[in-house]
Amino acid sequence: MIVQAKGLTKRFGEGLAQIVAVDDVSLTIETGELVIVMGDSGCGKTTLVSLLGCILTPDNGQLTLDGQVIDYAGQDLSQVRRQKIGFVFQLFNLIPYLSALENVIIAMQIGGFSRFEAEKRAKDLLTQVGLARRLDHRPAQLSGGEKQRVSFARALSNNPKIIFADEPTANLDSRQSDNLMNLVRQLRQEQQTTIVIVTHYQALQKDADRVIYMQDGKILTD
Ligand SMILES: Nc1ncnc2c1ncn2[C@@H]1O[C@H](COP(=O)(O)OP(=O)(O)OP(=O)(O)O)[C@@H](O)[C@H]1O
Ligand SMILES: [Mg+2]
């Protein structure tokens, strides 16, 4: 079991305007599982994966990742993310003044790889996602789908135990989506990586071990 969440709750805003984006959610995810999260816009998918991926801190509840109970008060969450988690954001969060290649390299150097290793692996990963000829482009010079693939390569770069991807195919055409999803399948086979994906991409559903449907901040079916 790589993820165990108990009673996770996240609220935004105050008073009458308060929204319970994630409402008392408990779930466990086994190592190597491919989990798909679906649900209507605004139902809490991004908030849930952000909580599971240690990007957000819950108002209530407990999270255990890879056997380690997350100590929100005392622990450096960025360290947890670096050691265990790869995250592909709905908005890419690429560094605007760095090239595609440098965006991946810098993440790896922060994760402890040498410059030499980082550069080699970053080139391999960007080639795998079809960007061998875009290495020197900055984010502003890339299409939405290309940015998404850089973001994916970066998420994979530190060999994370678990990858969270928020709509990774949203800006891709069907052929690009297929390529990205083949990469996901390959990762699972070769490295037993656990993957949690927010997606509406139909073709991936047949590969999934589980599909979680959310509604109003809760898990409706699992
Ligand atoms: N930082 C924030 N401040 C205030 N409200 C927020 C914030 N982030 C999310 N919300 C609200 O929380 C709810 C859940 O948002 P979330 O982004 O998790 O939805 P989602 O399921 O990912 O939607 P989409 O499919 O459109 O990406 C929404 O009502 C949203 O408006
Ligand atoms: Mg979202």
PDB file of C-alpha atoms and ligand atoms in Angstrom:
ATOM      1  CA  MET A   1       0.000   0.000   0.000  1.00  0.00           C
ATOM      2  CA  ILE A   2       1.606   3.235  -1.103  1.00  0.00           C
ATOM      3  CA  VAL A   3      -1.151   5.713  -0.240  1.00  0.00           C
ATOM      4  CA  GLN A   4      -3.471   5.634   2.729  1.00  0.00           C
ATOM      5  CA  ALA A   5      -5.718   8.634   3.240  1.00  0.00           C
ATOM      6  CA  LYS A   6      -8.105   8.919   6.168  1.00  0.00           C
ATOM      7  CA  GLY A   7     -10.778  11.583   6.362  1.00  0.00           C
ATOM      8  CA  LEU A   8      -9.006  14.126   4.178  1.00  0.00           C
ATOM      9  CA  THR A   9     -10.884  17.423   4.093  1.00  0.00           C
ATOM     10  CA  LYS A  10      -9.966  20.661   2.367  1.00  0.00           C
ATOM     11  CA  ARG A  11     -12.020  23.855   2.529  1.00  0.00           C
ATOM     12  CA  PHE A  12     -11.534  27.061   0.622  1.00  0.00           C
ATOM     13  CA  GLY A  13     -12.899  30.472   1.571  1.00  0.00           C
ATOM     14  CA  GLU A  14     -14.764  31.549   4.689  1.00  0.00           C
ATOM     15  CA  GLY A  15     -18.275  31.907   6.083  1.00  0.00           C
ATOM     16  CA  LEU A  16     -21.117  31.589   3.610  1.00  0.00           C
ATOM     17  CA  ALA A  17     -18.701  31.531   0.702  1.00  0.00           C
ATOM     18  CA  GLN A  18     -16.867  28.526   2.082  1.00  0.00           C
ATOM     19  CA  ILE A  19     -16.466  25.541  -0.224  1.00  0.00           C
ATOM     20  CA  VAL A  20     -15.608  22.044   0.942  1.00  0.00           C
ATOM     21  CA  ALA A  21     -13.520  21.037  -2.058  1.00  0.00           C
ATOM     22  CA  VAL A  22     -12.600  17.634  -0.611  1.00  0.00           C
ATOM     23  CA  ASP A  23     -15.012  16.308   1.979  1.00  0.00           C
ATOM     24  CA  ASP A  24     -13.864  13.580   4.380  1.00  0.00           C
ATOM     25  CA  VAL A  25     -12.253  11.345   1.765  1.00  0.00           C
ATOM     26  CA  SER A  26     -10.608   8.068   2.732  1.00  0.00           C
ATOM     27  CA  LEU A  27      -8.896   5.769   0.271  1.00  0.00           C
ATOM     28  CA  THR A  28      -5.972   3.436  -0.151  1.00  0.00           C
ATOM     29  CA  ILE A  29      -3.888   2.853  -3.266  1.00  0.00           C
ATOM     30  CA  GLU A  30      -1.730  -0.224  -3.724  1.00  0.00           C
ATOM     31  CA  THR A  31       1.774  -0.138  -5.164  1.00  0.00           C
ATOM     32  CA  GLY A  32       1.738  -0.360  -8.949  1.00  0.00           C
ATOM     33  CA  GLU A  33      -1.928   0.507  -9.342  1.00  0.00           C
ATOM     34  CA  LEU A  34      -3.172   2.709 -12.153  1.00  0.00           C
ATOM     35  CA  VAL A  35      -6.009   4.792 -10.766  1.00  0.00           C
ATOM     36  CA  ILE A  36      -8.147   7.133 -12.805  1.00  0.00           C
ATOM     37  CA  VAL A  37     -10.042   9.985 -11.176  1.00  0.00           C
ATOM     38  CA  MET A  38     -13.098  11.355 -12.947  1.00  0.00           C
ATOM     39  CA  GLY A  39     -15.993  13.672 -12.207  1.00  0.00           C
ATOM     40  CA  ASP A  40     -17.585  16.944 -13.219  1.00  0.00           C
ATOM     41  CA  SER A  41     -15.699  20.213 -13.301  1.00  0.00           C
ATOM     42  CA  GLY A  42     -15.345  21.606  -9.791  1.00  0.00           C
ATOM     43  CA  CYS A  43     -16.008  18.320  -7.995  1.00  0.00           C
ATOM     44  CA  GLY A  44     -12.600  18.347  -6.292  1.00  0.00           C
ATOM     45  CA  LYS A  45     -10.313  16.215  -8.482  1.00  0.00           C
ATOM     46  CA  THR A  46      -7.385  18.644  -8.596  1.00  0.00           C
ATOM     47  CA  THR A  47      -7.732  19.360  -4.895  1.00  0.00           C
ATOM     48  CA  LEU A  48      -7.736  15.645  -4.033  1.00  0.00           C
ATOM     49  CA  VAL A  49      -4.645  14.769  -6.070  1.00  0.00           C
ATOM     50  CA  SER A  50      -2.916  17.885  -4.709  1.00  0.00           C
ATOM     51  CA  LEU A  51      -3.576  16.639  -1.179  1.00  0.00           C
ATOM     52  CA  LEU A  52      -2.347  13.127  -2.022  1.00  0.00           C
ATOM     53  CA  GLY A  53       0.701  14.596  -3.762  1.00  0.00           C
ATOM     54  CA  CYS A  54       1.642  16.826  -0.799  1.00  0.00           C
ATOM     55  CA  ILE A  55       1.068  20.032  -2.732  1.00  0.00           C
ATOM     56  CA  LEU A  56      -1.760  21.089  -0.436  1.00  0.00           C
ATOM     57  CA  THR A  57      -2.179  20.627   3.298  1.00  0.00           C
ATOM     58  CA  PRO A  58      -5.552  19.287   4.460  1.00  0.00           C
ATOM     59  CA  ASP A  59      -7.689  21.000   7.093  1.00  0.00           C
ATOM     60  CA  ASN A  60      -8.460  17.580   8.571  1.00  0.00           C
ATOM     61  CA  GLY A  61      -7.367  14.032   8.064  1.00  0.00           C
ATOM     62  CA  GLN A  62      -4.262  11.937   7.825  1.00  0.00           C
ATOM     63  CA  LEU A  63      -2.091  10.854   4.921  1.00  0.00           C
ATOM     64  CA  THR A  64       0.420   8.006   4.861  1.00  0.00           C
ATOM     65  CA  LEU A  65       2.739   7.755   1.854  1.00  0.00           C
ATOM     66  CA  ASP A  66       4.993   4.772   1.328  1.00  0.00           C
ATOM     67  CA  GLY A  67       4.682   3.840   5.004  1.00  0.00           C
ATOM     68  CA  GLN A  68       5.412   7.329   6.285  1.00  0.00           C
ATOM     69  CA  VAL A  69       2.738   9.346   8.084  1.00  0.00           C
ATOM     70  CA  ILE A  70       2.947  12.896   6.789  1.00  0.00           C
ATOM     71  CA  ASP A  71       3.587  15.309   9.622  1.00  0.00           C
ATOM     72  CA  TYR A  72       2.117  18.540   8.276  1.00  0.00           C
ATOM     73  CA  ALA A  73       3.280  20.611  11.223  1.00  0.00           C
ATOM     74  CA  GLY A  74       6.862  19.438  11.392  1.00  0.00           C
ATOM     75  CA  GLN A  75       7.846  18.098   8.005  1.00  0.00           C
ATOM     76  CA  ASP A  76       9.169  19.764   4.901  1.00  0.00           C
ATOM     77  CA  LEU A  77       6.617  18.710   2.283  1.00  0.00           C
ATOM     78  CA  SER A  78       8.877  19.699  -0.596  1.00  0.00           C
ATOM     79  CA  GLN A  79      11.327  17.054   0.584  1.00  0.00           C
ATOM     80  CA  VAL A  80       8.590  14.404   0.580  1.00  0.00           C
ATOM     81  CA  ARG A  81       7.679  15.438  -2.946  1.00  0.00           C
ATOM     82  CA  ARG A  82      11.266  15.292  -4.160  1.00  0.00           C
ATOM     83  CA  GLN A  83      11.837  11.832  -2.706  1.00  0.00           C
ATOM     84  CA  LYS A  84       8.646  10.091  -3.675  1.00  0.00           C
ATOM     85  CA  ILE A  85       6.362  12.030  -5.967  1.00  0.00           C
ATOM     86  CA  GLY A  86       6.155  13.164  -9.570  1.00  0.00           C
ATOM     87  CA  PHE A  87       3.444  15.667 -10.374  1.00  0.00           C
ATOM     88  CA  VAL A  88       2.038  16.788 -13.722  1.00  0.00           C
ATOM     89  CA  PHE A  89      -0.030  19.898 -13.178  1.00  0.00           C
ATOM     90  CA  GLN A  90      -3.147  20.934 -15.030  1.00  0.00           C
ATOM     91  CA  LEU A  91      -1.248  24.172 -15.675  1.00  0.00           C
ATOM     92  CA  PHE A  92       2.238  23.115 -16.461  1.00  0.00           C
ATOM     93  CA  ASN A  93       4.316  25.072 -13.944  1.00  0.00           C
ATOM     94  CA  LEU A  94       7.314  25.136 -16.238  1.00  0.00           C
ATOM     95  CA  ILE A  95      10.006  27.722 -15.572  1.00  0.00           C
ATOM     96  CA  PRO A  96       9.469  30.292 -18.350  1.00  0.00           C
ATOM     97  CA  TYR A  97      13.065  31.381 -18.937  1.00  0.00           C
ATOM     98  CA  LEU A  98      14.498  27.844 -19.150  1.00  0.00           C
ATOM     99  CA  SER A  99      14.481  25.569 -22.191  1.00  0.00           C
ATOM    100  CA  ALA A 100      12.556  22.294 -22.242  1.00  0.00           C
ATOM    101  CA  LEU A 101      15.779  20.436 -21.547  1.00  0.00           C
ATOM    102  CA  GLU A 102      16.798  22.722 -18.677  1.00  0.00           C
ATOM    103  CA  ASN A 103      13.343  22.460 -17.111  1.00  0.00           C
ATOM    104  CA  VAL A 104      13.833  18.701 -16.764  1.00  0.00           C
ATOM    105  CA  ILE A 105      17.520  18.904 -15.808  1.00  0.00           C
ATOM    106  CA  ILE A 106      16.952  21.366 -12.999  1.00  0.00           C
ATOM    107  CA  ALA A 107      14.285  19.166 -11.416  1.00  0.00           C
ATOM    108  CA  MET A 108      16.733  16.261 -11.488  1.00  0.00           C
ATOM    109  CA  GLN A 109      19.585  18.279 -10.032  1.00  0.00           C
ATOM    110  CA  ILE A 110      17.328  19.375  -7.181  1.00  0.00           C
ATOM    111  CA  GLY A 111      16.561  15.677  -6.741  1.00  0.00           C
ATOM    112  CA  GLY A 112      20.267  14.880  -6.384  1.00  0.00           C
ATOM    113  CA  PHE A 113      21.402  13.791  -9.861  1.00  0.00           C
ATOM    114  CA  SER A 114      24.711  15.090 -11.182  1.00  0.00           C
ATOM    115  CA  ARG A 115      24.572  17.501 -14.114  1.00  0.00           C
ATOM    116  CA  PHE A 116      25.973  14.807 -16.416  1.00  0.00           C
ATOM    117  CA  GLU A 117      23.443  12.138 -15.431  1.00  0.00           C
ATOM    118  CA  ALA A 118      20.616  14.658 -15.438  1.00  0.00           C
ATOM    119  CA  GLU A 119      21.361  15.850 -18.943  1.00  0.00           C
ATOM    120  CA  LYS A 120      21.567  12.355 -20.356  1.00  0.00           C
ATOM    121  CA  ARG A 121      18.360  11.178 -18.735  1.00  0.00           C
ATOM    122  CA  ALA A 122      16.502  14.410 -19.519  1.00  0.00           C
ATOM    123  CA  LYS A 123      17.329  14.004 -23.210  1.00  0.00           C
ATOM    124  CA  ASP A 124      16.179  10.376 -23.129  1.00  0.00           C
ATOM    125  CA  LEU A 125      12.892  11.265 -21.459  1.00  0.00           C
ATOM    126  CA  LEU A 126      12.166  14.187 -23.763  1.00  0.00           C
ATOM    127  CA  THR A 127      12.913  11.944 -26.729  1.00  0.00           C
ATOM    128  CA  GLN A 128      10.499   9.340 -25.373  1.00  0.00           C
ATOM    129  CA  VAL A 129       7.715  11.908 -25.236  1.00  0.00           C
ATOM    130  CA  GLY A 130       8.502  13.016 -28.787  1.00  0.00           C
ATOM    131  CA  LEU A 131      10.332  16.261 -28.087  1.00  0.00           C
ATOM    132  CA  ALA A 132      13.840  15.418 -29.302  1.00  0.00           C
ATOM    133  CA  ARG A 133      13.704  18.395 -31.639  1.00  0.00           C
ATOM    134  CA  ARG A 134      12.347  20.853 -29.073  1.00  0.00           C
ATOM    135  CA  LEU A 135      15.052  20.570 -26.403  1.00  0.00           C
ATOM    136  CA  ASP A 136      16.135  24.177 -26.663  1.00  0.00           C
ATOM    137  CA  HIS A 137      12.691  25.736 -26.872  1.00  0.00           C
ATOM    138  CA  ARG A 138      11.426  27.784 -23.967  1.00  0.00           C
ATOM    139  CA  PRO A 139       7.827  27.194 -22.743  1.00  0.00           C
ATOM    140  CA  ALA A 140       6.549  30.255 -24.644  1.00  0.00           C
ATOM    141  CA  GLN A 141       7.875  28.652 -27.841  1.00  0.00           C
ATOM    142  CA  LEU A 142       6.042  25.371 -27.232  1.00  0.00           C
ATOM    143  CA  SER A 143       2.434  24.415 -27.913  1.00  0.00           C
ATOM    144  CA  GLY A 144       0.121  23.451 -25.046  1.00  0.00           C
ATOM    145  CA  GLY A 145       0.591  19.769 -25.772  1.00  0.00           C
ATOM    146  CA  GLU A 146       4.359  20.111 -25.954  1.00  0.00           C
ATOM    147  CA  LYS A 147       4.428  21.904 -22.603  1.00  0.00           C
ATOM    148  CA  GLN A 148       2.356  19.110 -21.167  1.00  0.00           C
ATOM    149  CA  ARG A 149       4.862  16.550 -22.400  1.00  0.00           C
ATOM    150  CA  VAL A 150       7.796  18.487 -20.914  1.00  0.00           C
ATOM    151  CA  SER A 151       5.871  18.530 -17.664  1.00  0.00           C
ATOM    152  CA  PHE A 152       5.389  14.761 -17.932  1.00  0.00           C
ATOM    153  CA  ALA A 153       9.071  14.136 -18.657  1.00  0.00           C
ATOM    154  CA  ARG A 154       9.952  16.260 -15.655  1.00  0.00           C
ATOM    155  CA  ALA A 155       7.571  14.326 -13.410  1.00  0.00           C
ATOM    156  CA  LEU A 156       9.247  11.071 -14.440  1.00  0.00           C
ATOM    157  CA  SER A 157      12.769  12.346 -14.129  1.00  0.00           C
ATOM    158  CA  ASN A 158      13.407  11.497 -10.477  1.00  0.00           C
ATOM    159  CA  ASN A 159      12.041   7.940 -10.684  1.00  0.00           C
ATOM    160  CA  PRO A 160       9.158   8.725  -8.355  1.00  0.00           C
ATOM    161  CA  LYS A 161       7.324   5.976  -6.497  1.00  0.00           C
ATOM    162  CA  ILE A 162       4.036   7.578  -7.419  1.00  0.00           C
ATOM    163  CA  ILE A 163       3.008   9.920 -10.190  1.00  0.00           C
ATOM    164  CA  PHE A 164       0.015  12.228 -10.023  1.00  0.00           C
ATOM    165  CA  ALA A 165      -1.102  13.672 -13.348  1.00  0.00           C
ATOM    166  CA  ASP A 166      -3.907  16.200 -13.622  1.00  0.00           C
ATOM    167  CA  GLU A 167      -5.470  16.055 -17.104  1.00  0.00           C
ATOM    168  CA  PRO A 168      -2.168  15.239 -18.842  1.00  0.00           C
ATOM    169  CA  THR A 169      -3.842  14.741 -22.205  1.00  0.00           C
ATOM    170  CA  ALA A 170      -6.070  17.820 -22.109  1.00  0.00           C
ATOM    171  CA  ASN A 171      -4.097  19.665 -24.787  1.00  0.00           C
ATOM    172  CA  LEU A 172      -3.039  16.675 -26.856  1.00  0.00           C
ATOM    173  CA  ASP A 173      -4.549  15.297 -30.026  1.00  0.00           C
ATOM    174  CA  SER A 174      -5.495  11.633 -30.055  1.00  0.00           C
ATOM    175  CA  ARG A 175      -2.199  10.428 -31.488  1.00  0.00           C
ATOM    176  CA  GLN A 176      -0.183  12.387 -28.927  1.00  0.00           C
ATOM    177  CA  SER A 177      -2.482  11.135 -26.172  1.00  0.00           C
ATOM    178  CA  ASP A 178      -1.887   7.577 -27.297  1.00  0.00           C
ATOM    179  CA  ASN A 179       1.869   8.138 -27.203  1.00  0.00           C
ATOM    180  CA  LEU A 180       1.737   9.596 -23.734  1.00  0.00           C
ATOM    181  CA  MET A 181      -0.443   6.796 -22.497  1.00  0.00           C
ATOM    182  CA  ASN A 182       1.858   4.187 -24.016  1.00  0.00           C
ATOM    183  CA  LEU A 183       4.596   5.767 -21.960  1.00  0.00           C
ATOM    184  CA  VAL A 184       2.400   5.384 -18.884  1.00  0.00           C
ATOM    185  CA  ARG A 185       1.837   1.708 -19.669  1.00  0.00           C
ATOM    186  CA  GLN A 186       5.542   1.159 -20.234  1.00  0.00           C
ATOM    187  CA  LEU A 187       6.374   2.796 -16.908  1.00  0.00           C
ATOM    188  CA  ARG A 188       4.043   0.529 -15.081  1.00  0.00           C
ATOM    189  CA  GLN A 189       5.488  -2.583 -16.650  1.00  0.00           C
ATOM    190  CA  GLU A 190       9.125  -1.643 -16.250  1.00  0.00           C
ATOM    191  CA  GLN A 191       9.149   0.099 -12.905  1.00  0.00           C
ATOM    192  CA  GLN A 192       5.908  -0.775 -11.100  1.00  0.00           C
ATOM    193  CA  THR A 193       5.280   2.950 -10.772  1.00  0.00           C
ATOM    194  CA  THR A 194       1.987   3.807  -9.124  1.00  0.00           C
ATOM    195  CA  ILE A 195       0.030   6.281 -11.224  1.00  0.00           C
ATOM    196  CA  VAL A 196      -2.983   8.404 -10.365  1.00  0.00           C
ATOM    197  CA  ILE A 197      -4.429  10.285 -13.323  1.00  0.00           C
ATOM    198  CA  VAL A 198      -7.243  12.784 -13.538  1.00  0.00           C
ATOM    199  CA  THR A 199      -8.486  12.256 -17.070  1.00  0.00           C
ATOM    200  CA  HIS A 200     -11.462  12.001 -19.356  1.00  0.00           C
ATOM    201  CA  TYR A 201      -9.380  10.066 -21.848  1.00  0.00           C
ATOM    202  CA  GLN A 202     -11.520   7.048 -22.705  1.00  0.00           C
ATOM    203  CA  ALA A 203      -8.831   4.725 -24.039  1.00  0.00           C
ATOM    204  CA  LEU A 204      -6.998   4.660 -20.753  1.00  0.00           C
ATOM    205  CA  GLN A 205      -9.956   3.368 -18.800  1.00  0.00           C
ATOM    206  CA  LYS A 206      -9.481  -0.169 -20.005  1.00  0.00           C
ATOM    207  CA  ASP A 207      -5.923  -0.128 -18.591  1.00  0.00           C
ATOM    208  CA  ALA A 208      -6.979   1.219 -15.231  1.00  0.00           C
ATOM    209  CA  ASP A 209      -7.133  -0.951 -12.144  1.00  0.00           C
ATOM    210  CA  ARG A 210      -9.665   1.453 -10.685  1.00  0.00           C
ATOM    211  CA  VAL A 211     -11.809   4.361 -11.722  1.00  0.00           C
ATOM    212  CA  ILE A 212     -12.757   6.752  -8.932  1.00  0.00           C
ATOM    213  CA  TYR A 213     -15.751   9.004  -9.595  1.00  0.00           C
ATOM    214  CA  MET A 214     -15.989  12.125  -7.504  1.00  0.00           C
ATOM    215  CA  GLN A 215     -18.992  14.326  -6.844  1.00  0.00           C
ATOM    216  CA  ASP A 216     -19.178  17.378  -4.564  1.00  0.00           C
ATOM    217  CA  GLY A 217     -15.853  16.625  -2.914  1.00  0.00           C
ATOM    218  CA  LYS A 218     -16.668  13.017  -2.133  1.00  0.00           C
ATOM    219  CA  ILE A 219     -15.904   9.694  -3.749  1.00  0.00           C
ATOM    220  CA  LEU A 220     -19.123   8.518  -5.333  1.00  0.00           C
ATOM    221  CA  THR A 221     -17.930   5.167  -6.694  1.00  0.00           C
ATOM    222  CA  ASP A 222     -14.585   3.429  -6.628  1.00  0.00           C
TER     223      ASP A 222
HETATM  224  N1  LIG B   1      -7.470  27.998  -4.274  1.00  0.00           N
HETATM  225  C1  LIG B   1      -8.800  27.953  -4.246  1.00  0.00           C
HETATM  226  N2  LIG B   1      -9.516  28.899  -3.623  1.00  0.00           N
HETATM  227  C2  LIG B   1     -10.859  28.852  -3.555  1.00  0.00           C
HETATM  228  N3  LIG B   1     -11.594  27.873  -4.092  1.00  0.00           N
HETATM  229  C3  LIG B   1     -10.945  26.884  -4.725  1.00  0.00           C
HETATM  230  C4  LIG B   1      -9.521  26.871  -4.845  1.00  0.00           C
HETATM  231  N4  LIG B   1      -9.161  25.762  -5.524  1.00  0.00           N
HETATM  232  C5  LIG B   1     -10.298  25.121  -5.838  1.00  0.00           C
HETATM  233  N5  LIG B   1     -11.375  25.781  -5.351  1.00  0.00           N
HETATM  234  C6  LIG B   1     -12.774  25.353  -5.473  1.00  0.00           C
HETATM  235  O1  LIG B   1     -12.857  24.024  -4.984  1.00  0.00           O
HETATM  236  C7  LIG B   1     -13.694  23.230  -5.793  1.00  0.00           C
HETATM  237  C8  LIG B   1     -12.927  22.045  -6.339  1.00  0.00           C
HETATM  238  O2  LIG B   1     -11.943  22.519  -7.236  1.00  0.00           O
HETATM  239  P1  LIG B   1     -10.985  21.551  -8.064  1.00  0.00           P
HETATM  240  O3  LIG B   1     -10.008  22.402  -8.761  1.00  0.00           O
HETATM  241  O4  LIG B   1     -10.456  20.514  -7.140  1.00  0.00           O
HETATM  242  O5  LIG B   1     -12.023  20.901  -9.090  1.00  0.00           O
HETATM  243  P2  LIG B   1     -11.759  19.906 -10.327  1.00  0.00           P
HETATM  244  O6  LIG B   1     -12.607  18.712 -10.092  1.00  0.00           O
HETATM  245  O7  LIG B   1     -10.290  19.700 -10.493  1.00  0.00           O
HETATM  246  O8  LIG B   1     -12.349  20.739 -11.554  1.00  0.00           O
HETATM  247  P3  LIG B   1     -11.868  20.783 -13.118  1.00  0.00           P
HETATM  248  O9  LIG B   1     -12.342  19.509 -13.743  1.00  0.00           O
HETATM  249  O10 LIG B   1     -12.580  21.975 -13.647  1.00  0.00           O
HETATM  250  O11 LIG B   1     -10.373  20.924 -13.135  1.00  0.00           O
HETATM  251  C9  LIG B   1     -14.230  24.168  -6.876  1.00  0.00           C
HETATM  252  O12 LIG B   1     -15.503  24.617  -6.473  1.00  0.00           O
HETATM  253  C10 LIG B   1     -13.243  25.306  -6.900  1.00  0.00           C
HETATM  254  O13 LIG B   1     -13.879  26.497  -7.285  1.00  0.00           O
HETATM  255 MG    MG B   2      -8.950  20.214 -11.991  1.00  0.00          MG
END
